[in-house]
Amino acid sequence: VFYIKKASNLQYVYLYFTDYRGKKLFAEKRKFKTIKNRVKNIKNVLTELTLGPLSNYLEPIFNHTAYIKNVWLVDTFLYVNLNKTFVKQAKANDLSIKSFNHTIFKNFPYIKKIKYLIDGQNFHTISGFENLGIIYFRSSIGEWAYRHFFSKK
């Protein structure tokens, strides 16, 4: 008798949160159910990130009212559309976009560039900490960097 084992659609993902001091990002490893649709997988992982950590020693990056409106994937370029509440109430502002970038580039190696929008519009800063008027990209050494794309006017 032969049994055919169904391939599991569970995989490990890494979500990045801060410690209680809010000065540094740490990865939390979770099992995550994947589906064939890449865009839905990305949105589901980012939604998990906004919900906060399961670990007691990590702190959430985002306020509970911040959420991902939608994401678009054009070849290897990801657009992330956040709600306006994200701008006003994101916790640890200087790490909020870094948390997104680390989570995206770690879990989705096919993504090479990321652009953030607020309610579908370009937005330059979050409380003076993060510049959203730029495109973040994966560098040749696997780390992420950024490039100015839009100039402030």
CSV table of N, CA and C in Angstrom, one decimal:
chain,number,residue,atom,x,y,z
A,1,VAL,N,0.8,-1.2,0.0
A,1,VAL,CA,0.0,0.0,0.0
A,1,VAL,C,0.9,1.2,0.0
A,2,PHE,N,0.6,2.1,-0.9
A,2,PHE,CA,1.4,3.4,-1.0
A,2,PHE,C,0.5,4.6,-0.6
A,3,TYR,N,1.0,5.4,0.1
A,3,TYR,CA,0.3,6.6,0.5
A,3,TYR,C,1.0,7.8,-0.1
A,4,ILE,N,0.2,8.7,-0.7
A,4,ILE,CA,0.8,9.9,-1.3
A,4,ILE,C,0.6,11.0,-0.3
A,5,LYS,N,1.7,11.5,0.2
A,5,LYS,CA,1.6,12.6,1.1
A,5,LYS,C,1.4,13.9,0.4
A,6,LYS,N,0.4,14.6,0.8
A,6,LYS,CA,0.1,15.9,0.2
A,6,LYS,C,1.2,16.9,0.6
A,7,ALA,N,1.7,17.7,-0.3
A,7,ALA,CA,2.7,18.7,0.0
A,7,ALA,C,2.1,19.8,0.9
A,8,SER,N,2.8,20.1,1.9
A,8,SER,CA,2.4,21.1,2.9
A,8,SER,C,2.4,22.5,2.3
A,9,ASN,N,1.4,23.3,2.6
A,9,ASN,CA,1.5,24.7,2.2
A,9,ASN,C,1.8,25.6,3.3
A,10,LEU,N,2.4,25.0,4.3
A,10,LEU,CA,2.9,25.8,5.5
A,10,LEU,C,4.4,26.1,5.2
A,11,GLN,N,4.8,27.3,5.6
A,11,GLN,CA,6.2,27.7,5.5
A,11,GLN,C,6.5,28.6,6.7
A,12,TYR,N,7.8,28.7,7.0
A,12,TYR,CA,8.2,29.7,8.0
A,12,TYR,C,8.3,31.1,7.4
A,13,VAL,N,7.9,32.1,8.1
A,13,VAL,CA,8.1,33.4,7.8
A,13,VAL,C,8.7,34.2,9.0
A,14,TYR,N,9.4,35.2,8.7
A,14,TYR,CA,10.1,36.0,9.7
A,14,TYR,C,9.4,37.4,9.7
A,15,LEU,N,8.9,37.8,10.8
A,15,LEU,CA,8.3,39.1,11.0
A,15,LEU,C,9.2,39.9,12.0
A,16,TYR,N,9.4,41.2,11.7
A,16,TYR,CA,10.4,42.0,12.5
A,16,TYR,C,9.7,43.0,13.4
A,17,PHE,N,10.0,42.9,14.7
A,17,PHE,CA,9.4,43.7,15.8
A,17,PHE,C,10.6,44.3,16.6
A,18,THR,N,10.2,45.2,17.5
A,18,THR,CA,11.3,45.7,18.4
A,18,THR,C,11.2,45.0,19.8
A,19,ASP,N,12.3,45.2,20.5
A,19,ASP,CA,12.3,44.8,21.9
A,19,ASP,C,11.6,45.9,22.7
A,20,TYR,N,11.6,45.7,24.0
A,20,TYR,CA,10.8,46.7,24.9
A,20,TYR,C,11.4,48.1,24.8
A,21,ARG,N,12.7,48.2,24.4
A,21,ARG,CA,13.3,49.5,24.4
A,21,ARG,C,13.0,50.2,23.0
A,22,GLY,N,12.5,49.5,22.0
A,22,GLY,CA,12.2,50.1,20.8
A,22,GLY,C,13.3,50.6,20.0
A,23,LYS,N,14.5,50.1,20.2
A,23,LYS,CA,15.7,50.6,19.5
A,23,LYS,C,16.2,49.7,18.4
A,24,LYS,N,15.8,48.5,18.4
A,24,LYS,CA,16.4,47.5,17.4
A,24,LYS,C,15.3,46.5,17.0
A,25,LEU,N,15.4,46.0,15.8
A,25,LEU,CA,14.5,45.0,15.3
A,25,LEU,C,15.0,43.6,15.5
A,26,PHE,N,14.0,42.7,15.8
A,26,PHE,CA,14.3,41.3,16.1
A,26,PHE,C,13.3,40.5,15.3
A,27,ALA,N,13.7,39.4,14.7
A,27,ALA,CA,12.8,38.5,13.9
A,27,ALA,C,12.0,37.6,14.8
A,28,GLU,N,10.8,37.4,14.5
A,28,GLU,CA,9.9,36.4,15.1
A,28,GLU,C,9.6,35.4,14.0
A,29,LYS,N,9.9,34.1,14.2
A,29,LYS,CA,9.7,33.1,13.3
A,29,LYS,C,8.3,32.5,13.5
A,30,ARG,N,7.5,32.4,12.4
A,30,ARG,CA,6.1,31.8,12.5
A,30,ARG,C,5.9,30.9,11.4
A,31,LYS,N,5.0,29.9,11.6
A,31,LYS,CA,4.5,29.1,10.5
A,31,LYS,C,3.4,29.8,9.9
A,32,PHE,N,3.3,29.8,8.6
A,32,PHE,CA,2.3,30.6,7.9
A,32,PHE,C,1.8,29.7,6.7
A,33,LYS,N,0.5,29.7,6.5
A,33,LYS,CA,-0.1,29.0,5.4
A,33,LYS,C,0.0,29.9,4.2
A,34,THR,N,0.6,29.3,3.1
A,34,THR,CA,0.7,30.0,1.9
A,34,THR,C,-0.3,29.6,0.9
A,35,ILE,N,-0.6,30.4,-0.1
A,35,ILE,CA,-1.5,30.1,-1.2
A,35,ILE,C,-0.7,30.4,-2.5
A,36,LYS,N,-1.3,30.1,-3.6
A,36,LYS,CA,-0.6,30.3,-4.9
A,36,LYS,C,-0.5,31.7,-5.3
A,37,ASN,N,-1.4,32.6,-4.9
A,37,ASN,CA,-1.4,34.0,-5.2
A,37,ASN,C,-0.3,34.7,-4.4
A,38,ARG,N,0.7,35.2,-5.1
A,38,ARG,CA,1.8,35.9,-4.5
A,38,ARG,C,1.4,37.2,-3.8
A,39,VAL,N,0.5,37.9,-4.4
A,39,VAL,CA,0.1,39.2,-3.8
A,39,VAL,C,-0.7,39.0,-2.5
A,40,LYS,N,-1.6,38.0,-2.5
A,40,LYS,CA,-2.3,37.7,-1.3
A,40,LYS,C,-1.4,37.2,-0.2
A,41,ASN,N,-0.4,36.4,-0.6
A,41,ASN,CA,0.6,36.0,0.4
A,41,ASN,C,1.3,37.1,1.1
A,42,ILE,N,1.8,38.1,0.2
A,42,ILE,CA,2.5,39.3,0.7
A,42,ILE,C,1.6,40.1,1.6
A,43,LYS,N,0.3,40.3,1.2
A,43,LYS,CA,-0.6,41.1,2.0
A,43,LYS,C,-0.9,40.4,3.3
A,44,ASN,N,-1.0,39.1,3.3
A,44,ASN,CA,-1.3,38.3,4.5
A,44,ASN,C,-0.1,38.4,5.5
A,45,VAL,N,1.1,38.3,5.0
A,45,VAL,CA,2.3,38.4,5.9
A,45,VAL,C,2.4,39.8,6.5
A,46,LEU,N,2.2,40.8,5.7
A,46,LEU,CA,2.2,42.2,6.2
A,46,LEU,C,1.1,42.5,7.2
A,47,THR,N,-0.1,41.9,6.9
A,47,THR,CA,-1.2,42.1,7.9
A,47,THR,C,-0.8,41.5,9.2
A,48,GLU,N,-0.2,40.3,9.2
A,48,GLU,CA,0.3,39.7,10.4
A,48,GLU,C,1.3,40.6,11.1
A,49,LEU,N,2.2,41.2,10.4
A,49,LEU,CA,3.1,42.1,11.0
A,49,LEU,C,2.4,43.3,11.7
A,50,THR,N,1.4,43.8,11.1
A,50,THR,CA,0.7,44.9,11.7
A,50,THR,C,-0.1,44.5,13.0
A,51,LEU,N,-0.4,43.2,13.1
A,51,LEU,CA,-1.1,42.7,14.3
A,51,LEU,C,-0.2,42.6,15.5
A,52,GLY,N,1.1,42.5,15.3
A,52,GLY,CA,2.0,42.5,16.4
A,52,GLY,C,2.6,41.1,16.7
A,53,PRO,N,3.5,41.0,17.6
A,53,PRO,CA,4.2,39.8,17.9
A,53,PRO,C,3.4,38.8,18.8
A,54,LEU,N,3.8,37.6,18.7
A,54,LEU,CA,3.2,36.6,19.6
A,54,LEU,C,4.1,36.4,20.9
A,55,SER,N,5.4,36.7,20.7
A,55,SER,CA,6.4,36.6,21.8
A,55,SER,C,6.2,37.7,22.8
A,56,ASN,N,6.3,37.3,24.1
A,56,ASN,CA,6.1,38.3,25.2
A,56,ASN,C,7.3,39.3,25.3
A,57,TYR,N,8.4,39.0,24.7
A,57,TYR,CA,9.6,39.8,24.9
A,57,TYR,C,9.7,40.8,23.7
A,58,LEU,N,8.8,40.8,22.7
A,58,LEU,CA,8.9,41.7,21.6
A,58,LEU,C,7.7,42.7,21.7
A,59,GLU,N,7.8,43.8,21.1
A,59,GLU,CA,6.8,44.9,21.1
A,59,GLU,C,6.3,45.1,19.7
A,60,PRO,N,5.0,45.4,19.6
A,60,PRO,CA,4.5,45.7,18.2
A,60,PRO,C,5.1,47.0,17.7
A,61,ILE,N,5.2,47.1,16.4
A,61,ILE,CA,5.7,48.3,15.7
A,61,ILE,C,4.5,49.3,15.4
A,62,PHE,N,3.4,48.7,15.2
A,62,PHE,CA,2.2,49.5,14.7
A,62,PHE,C,1.1,49.6,15.7
A,63,ASN,N,0.4,50.6,15.6
A,63,ASN,CA,-0.9,50.8,16.4
A,63,ASN,C,-1.9,49.9,15.8
A,64,HIS,N,-2.9,49.5,16.6
A,64,HIS,CA,-3.9,48.5,16.1
A,64,HIS,C,-4.8,49.1,15.0
A,65,THR,N,-4.8,50.4,14.8
A,65,THR,CA,-5.6,51.0,13.8
A,65,THR,C,-4.9,51.1,12.4
A,66,ALA,N,-3.6,50.9,12.4
A,66,ALA,CA,-2.8,51.0,11.1
A,66,ALA,C,-3.0,49.7,10.4
A,67,TYR,N,-3.3,49.8,9.1
A,67,TYR,CA,-3.5,48.5,8.3
A,67,TYR,C,-3.0,48.7,6.9
A,68,ILE,N,-2.9,47.6,6.2
A,68,ILE,CA,-2.5,47.6,4.8
A,68,ILE,C,-3.8,47.6,4.0
A,69,LYS,N,-3.9,48.7,3.2
A,69,LYS,CA,-5.1,48.8,2.3
A,69,LYS,C,-5.0,47.8,1.2
A,70,ASN,N,-3.9,47.8,0.5
A,70,ASN,CA,-3.6,46.8,-0.6
A,70,ASN,C,-2.2,46.8,-1.0
A,71,VAL,N,-1.8,45.8,-1.8
A,71,VAL,CA,-0.5,45.7,-2.3
A,71,VAL,C,-0.6,45.4,-3.8
A,72,TRP,N,0.4,45.8,-4.6
A,72,TRP,CA,0.5,45.5,-6.0
A,72,TRP,C,1.9,45.0,-6.3
A,73,LEU,N,2.0,44.0,-7.1
A,73,LEU,CA,3.3,43.4,-7.5
A,73,LEU,C,3.4,43.6,-9.0
A,74,VAL,N,4.3,44.3,-9.5
A,74,VAL,CA,4.6,44.5,-10.9
A,74,VAL,C,6.0,44.0,-11.2
A,75,ASP,N,6.0,42.8,-11.7
A,75,ASP,CA,7.3,42.0,-11.9
A,75,ASP,C,8.0,41.8,-10.6
A,76,THR,N,9.0,42.5,-10.3
A,76,THR,CA,9.7,42.4,-9.0
A,76,THR,C,9.6,43.7,-8.2
A,77,PHE,N,8.7,44.5,-8.5
A,77,PHE,CA,8.5,45.8,-7.8
A,77,PHE,C,7.2,45.7,-7.0
A,78,LEU,N,7.3,45.9,-5.7
A,78,LEU,CA,6.1,45.9,-4.8
A,78,LEU,C,5.7,47.3,-4.4
A,79,TYR,N,4.4,47.5,-4.5
A,79,TYR,CA,3.8,48.8,-4.0
A,79,TYR,C,2.9,48.4,-2.8
A,80,VAL,N,3.1,49.1,-1.7
A,80,VAL,CA,2.4,48.8,-0.5
A,80,VAL,C,1.6,50.1,-0.1
A,81,ASN,N,0.3,50.0,-0.1
A,81,ASN,CA,-0.6,51.1,0.1
A,81,ASN,C,-1.1,51.0,1.6
A,82,LEU,N,-0.7,51.9,2.4
A,82,LEU,CA,-1.1,52.0,3.8
A,82,LEU,C,-2.2,53.0,4.1
A,83,ASN,N,-3.0,52.8,5.2
A,83,ASN,CA,-4.0,53.8,5.5
A,83,ASN,C,-3.4,55.0,6.2
A,84,LYS,N,-4.1,56.1,6.1
A,84,LYS,CA,-3.6,57.4,6.7
A,84,LYS,C,-3.3,57.3,8.2
A,85,THR,N,-4.1,56.4,8.9
A,85,THR,CA,-3.8,56.2,10.3
A,85,THR,C,-2.4,55.8,10.6
A,86,PHE,N,-1.9,55.0,9.7
A,86,PHE,CA,-0.5,54.6,9.8
A,86,PHE,C,0.5,55.7,10.0
A,87,VAL,N,0.3,56.8,9.3
A,87,VAL,CA,1.1,58.0,9.4
A,87,VAL,C,1.0,58.6,10.8
A,88,LYS,N,-0.2,58.7,11.3
A,88,LYS,CA,-0.4,59.4,12.5
A,88,LYS,C,-0.1,58.6,13.8
A,89,GLN,N,-0.3,57.2,13.7
A,89,GLN,CA,-0.2,56.5,14.9
A,89,GLN,C,0.8,55.3,14.9
A,90,ALA,N,1.7,55.2,13.9
A,90,ALA,CA,2.6,54.1,13.9
A,90,ALA,C,3.6,54.3,15.1
A,91,LYS,N,3.8,53.2,15.8
A,91,LYS,CA,4.7,53.2,17.0
A,91,LYS,C,6.1,53.1,16.4
A,92,ALA,N,7.1,53.5,17.2
A,92,ALA,CA,8.5,53.4,16.9
A,92,ALA,C,8.7,53.8,15.4
A,93,ASN,N,8.3,55.1,15.1
A,93,ASN,CA,8.3,55.5,13.7
A,93,ASN,C,9.6,55.3,13.0
A,94,ASP,N,10.8,55.5,13.7
A,94,ASP,CA,12.0,55.3,13.0
A,94,ASP,C,12.3,53.9,12.5
A,95,LEU,N,11.5,52.9,13.1
A,95,LEU,CA,11.7,51.5,12.7
A,95,LEU,C,10.5,50.9,11.9
A,96,SER,N,9.5,51.7,11.7
A,96,SER,CA,8.3,51.1,11.1
A,96,SER,C,8.6,50.7,9.6
A,97,ILE,N,9.2,51.5,8.8
A,97,ILE,CA,9.4,51.1,7.4
A,97,ILE,C,10.6,50.0,7.4
A,98,LYS,N,11.5,50.1,8.3
A,98,LYS,CA,12.6,49.1,8.3
A,98,LYS,C,12.0,47.8,8.7
A,99,SER,N,11.0,47.7,9.5
A,99,SER,CA,10.3,46.5,9.9
A,99,SER,C,9.6,45.9,8.6
A,100,PHE,N,8.9,46.7,7.9
A,100,PHE,CA,8.3,46.3,6.6
A,100,PHE,C,9.4,45.8,5.6
A,101,ASN,N,10.4,46.6,5.4
A,101,ASN,CA,11.5,46.2,4.5
A,101,ASN,C,12.1,44.8,4.9
A,102,HIS,N,12.5,44.7,6.1
A,102,HIS,CA,13.1,43.4,6.5
A,102,HIS,C,12.2,42.3,6.3
A,103,THR,N,10.9,42.4,6.7
A,103,THR,CA,10.0,41.4,6.6
A,103,THR,C,9.8,41.0,5.1
A,104,ILE,N,9.6,42.0,4.2
A,104,ILE,CA,9.4,41.7,2.8
A,104,ILE,C,10.6,41.1,2.2
A,105,PHE,N,11.8,41.7,2.3
A,105,PHE,CA,13.0,41.2,1.7
A,105,PHE,C,13.4,39.8,2.2
A,106,LYS,N,13.2,39.5,3.5
A,106,LYS,CA,13.6,38.2,4.0
A,106,LYS,C,12.7,37.1,3.5
A,107,ASN,N,11.4,37.4,3.4
A,107,ASN,CA,10.4,36.3,3.1
A,107,ASN,C,10.1,36.2,1.6
A,108,PHE,N,10.3,37.2,0.8
A,108,PHE,CA,10.0,37.2,-0.6
A,108,PHE,C,11.2,37.6,-1.5
A,109,PRO,N,12.1,36.6,-1.7
A,109,PRO,CA,13.3,37.0,-2.4
A,109,PRO,C,13.2,37.5,-3.8
A,110,TYR,N,12.0,37.3,-4.4
A,110,TYR,CA,11.8,37.7,-5.8
A,110,TYR,C,11.4,39.2,-5.9
A,111,ILE,N,11.2,39.8,-4.7
A,111,ILE,CA,10.9,41.3,-4.7
A,111,ILE,C,12.2,42.0,-4.6
A,112,LYS,N,12.4,42.9,-5.6
A,112,LYS,CA,13.7,43.7,-5.7
A,112,LYS,C,13.5,45.2,-5.3
A,113,LYS,N,12.3,45.7,-5.4
A,113,LYS,CA,12.0,47.1,-5.0
A,113,LYS,C,10.7,47.2,-4.3
A,114,ILE,N,10.6,48.3,-3.4
A,114,ILE,CA,9.4,48.5,-2.7
A,114,ILE,C,9.1,50.0,-2.7
A,115,LYS,N,7.9,50.4,-2.9
A,115,LYS,CA,7.4,51.8,-2.8
A,115,LYS,C,6.2,51.8,-1.9
A,116,TYR,N,6.2,52.7,-1.0
A,116,TYR,CA,5.1,52.9,0.0
A,116,TYR,C,4.2,54.1,-0.4
A,117,LEU,N,2.9,53.9,-0.3
A,117,LEU,CA,1.9,54.9,-0.6
A,117,LEU,C,1.0,55.0,0.7
A,118,ILE,N,0.5,56.2,0.9
A,118,ILE,CA,-0.5,56.4,1.9
A,118,ILE,C,-1.8,56.8,1.2
A,119,ASP,N,-2.8,56.0,1.4
A,119,ASP,CA,-4.1,56.1,0.7
A,119,ASP,C,-3.9,56.4,-0.8
A,120,GLY,N,-3.0,55.6,-1.4
A,120,GLY,CA,-2.8,55.7,-2.8
A,120,GLY,C,-1.9,56.9,-3.3
A,121,GLN,N,-1.4,57.7,-2.4
A,121,GLN,CA,-0.7,58.9,-2.7
A,121,GLN,C,0.7,58.8,-2.2
A,122,ASN,N,1.6,59.5,-2.9
A,122,ASN,CA,3.0,59.7,-2.3
A,122,ASN,C,3.0,60.5,-1.0
A,123,PHE,N,3.8,60.1,-0.1
A,123,PHE,CA,3.8,60.7,1.2
A,123,PHE,C,5.3,60.8,1.6
A,124,HIS,N,5.8,61.9,1.9
A,124,HIS,CA,7.3,62.0,2.1
A,124,HIS,C,7.8,61.6,3.5
A,125,THR,N,7.1,61.9,4.6
A,125,THR,CA,7.6,61.5,5.9
A,125,THR,C,6.5,61.0,6.8
A,126,ILE,N,7.0,60.2,7.8
A,126,ILE,CA,6.1,59.8,8.9
A,126,ILE,C,6.7,60.4,10.1
A,127,SER,N,6.0,61.4,10.6
A,127,SER,CA,6.4,62.1,11.8
A,127,SER,C,7.9,62.6,11.7
A,128,GLY,N,8.4,62.9,10.6
A,128,GLY,CA,9.7,63.3,10.4
A,128,GLY,C,10.8,62.3,10.4
A,129,PHE,N,10.4,61.0,10.6
A,129,PHE,CA,11.4,59.9,10.8
A,129,PHE,C,11.7,59.2,9.4
A,130,GLU,N,10.7,58.8,8.8
A,130,GLU,CA,10.8,58.0,7.6
A,130,GLU,C,10.5,58.7,6.3
A,131,ASN,N,11.3,58.6,5.3
A,131,ASN,CA,11.0,59.2,4.0
A,131,ASN,C,10.3,58.2,3.1
A,132,LEU,N,9.1,58.4,2.8
A,132,LEU,CA,8.3,57.5,1.9
A,132,LEU,C,8.4,58.0,0.5
A,133,GLY,N,9.1,59.1,0.2
A,133,GLY,CA,9.3,59.6,-1.1
A,133,GLY,C,10.4,58.9,-1.9
A,134,ILE,N,10.8,57.7,-1.4
A,134,ILE,CA,11.9,57.0,-2.0
A,134,ILE,C,11.5,55.5,-2.4
A,135,ILE,N,12.3,54.9,-3.2
A,135,ILE,CA,12.1,53.5,-3.5
A,135,ILE,C,13.1,52.7,-2.7
A,136,TYR,N,12.7,51.7,-2.0
A,136,TYR,CA,13.7,50.8,-1.3
A,136,TYR,C,14.0,49.7,-2.2
A,137,PHE,N,15.2,49.2,-2.3
A,137,PHE,CA,15.5,48.1,-3.2
A,137,PHE,C,16.5,47.2,-2.5
A,138,ARG,N,16.5,45.9,-3.0
A,138,ARG,CA,17.4,44.9,-2.5
A,138,ARG,C,18.7,45.1,-3.2
A,139,SER,N,19.8,45.2,-2.5
A,139,SER,CA,21.1,45.4,-3.0
A,139,SER,C,21.7,44.1,-3.5
A,140,SER,N,22.8,44.1,-4.2
A,140,SER,CA,23.4,42.9,-4.7
A,140,SER,C,24.0,42.0,-3.6
A,141,ILE,N,24.2,42.5,-2.4
A,141,ILE,CA,24.7,41.6,-1.3
A,141,ILE,C,23.5,41.1,-0.4
A,142,GLY,N,22.3,41.3,-0.9
A,142,GLY,CA,21.2,40.7,-0.2
A,142,GLY,C,20.6,41.7,0.9
A,143,GLU,N,21.3,42.7,1.2
A,143,GLU,CA,20.7,43.7,2.2
A,143,GLU,C,19.8,44.7,1.4
A,144,TRP,N,19.0,45.4,2.1
A,144,TRP,CA,18.2,46.4,1.4
A,144,TRP,C,18.8,47.8,1.6
A,145,ALA,N,18.5,48.6,0.6
A,145,ALA,CA,19.0,50.0,0.6
A,145,ALA,C,17.9,50.8,0.0
A,146,TYR,N,18.1,52.1,-0.2
A,146,TYR,CA,17.1,52.9,-0.8
A,146,TYR,C,17.7,53.9,-1.9
A,147,ARG,N,16.8,54.4,-2.7
A,147,ARG,CA,17.2,55.3,-3.7
A,147,ARG,C,16.1,56.4,-3.8
A,148,HIS,N,16.5,57.6,-3.8
A,148,HIS,CA,15.5,58.7,-3.9
A,148,HIS,C,14.9,58.6,-5.3
A,149,PHE,N,13.6,58.7,-5.3
A,149,PHE,CA,12.8,58.6,-6.6
A,149,PHE,C,12.0,59.9,-6.8
A,150,PHE,N,11.4,60.4,-5.7
A,150,PHE,CA,10.6,61.6,-5.8
A,150,PHE,C,11.3,62.7,-5.0
A,151,SER,N,11.3,63.8,-5.5
A,151,SER,CA,11.9,64.9,-4.7
A,151,SER,C,10.8,65.7,-4.0
A,152,LYS,N,11.2,66.2,-2.8
A,152,LYS,CA,10.3,67.0,-2.0
A,152,LYS,C,10.0,68.3,-2.7
A,153,LYS,N,8.8,68.8,-2.7
A,153,LYS,CA,8.5,70.1,-3.3
A,153,LYS,C,7.8,71.0,-2.3
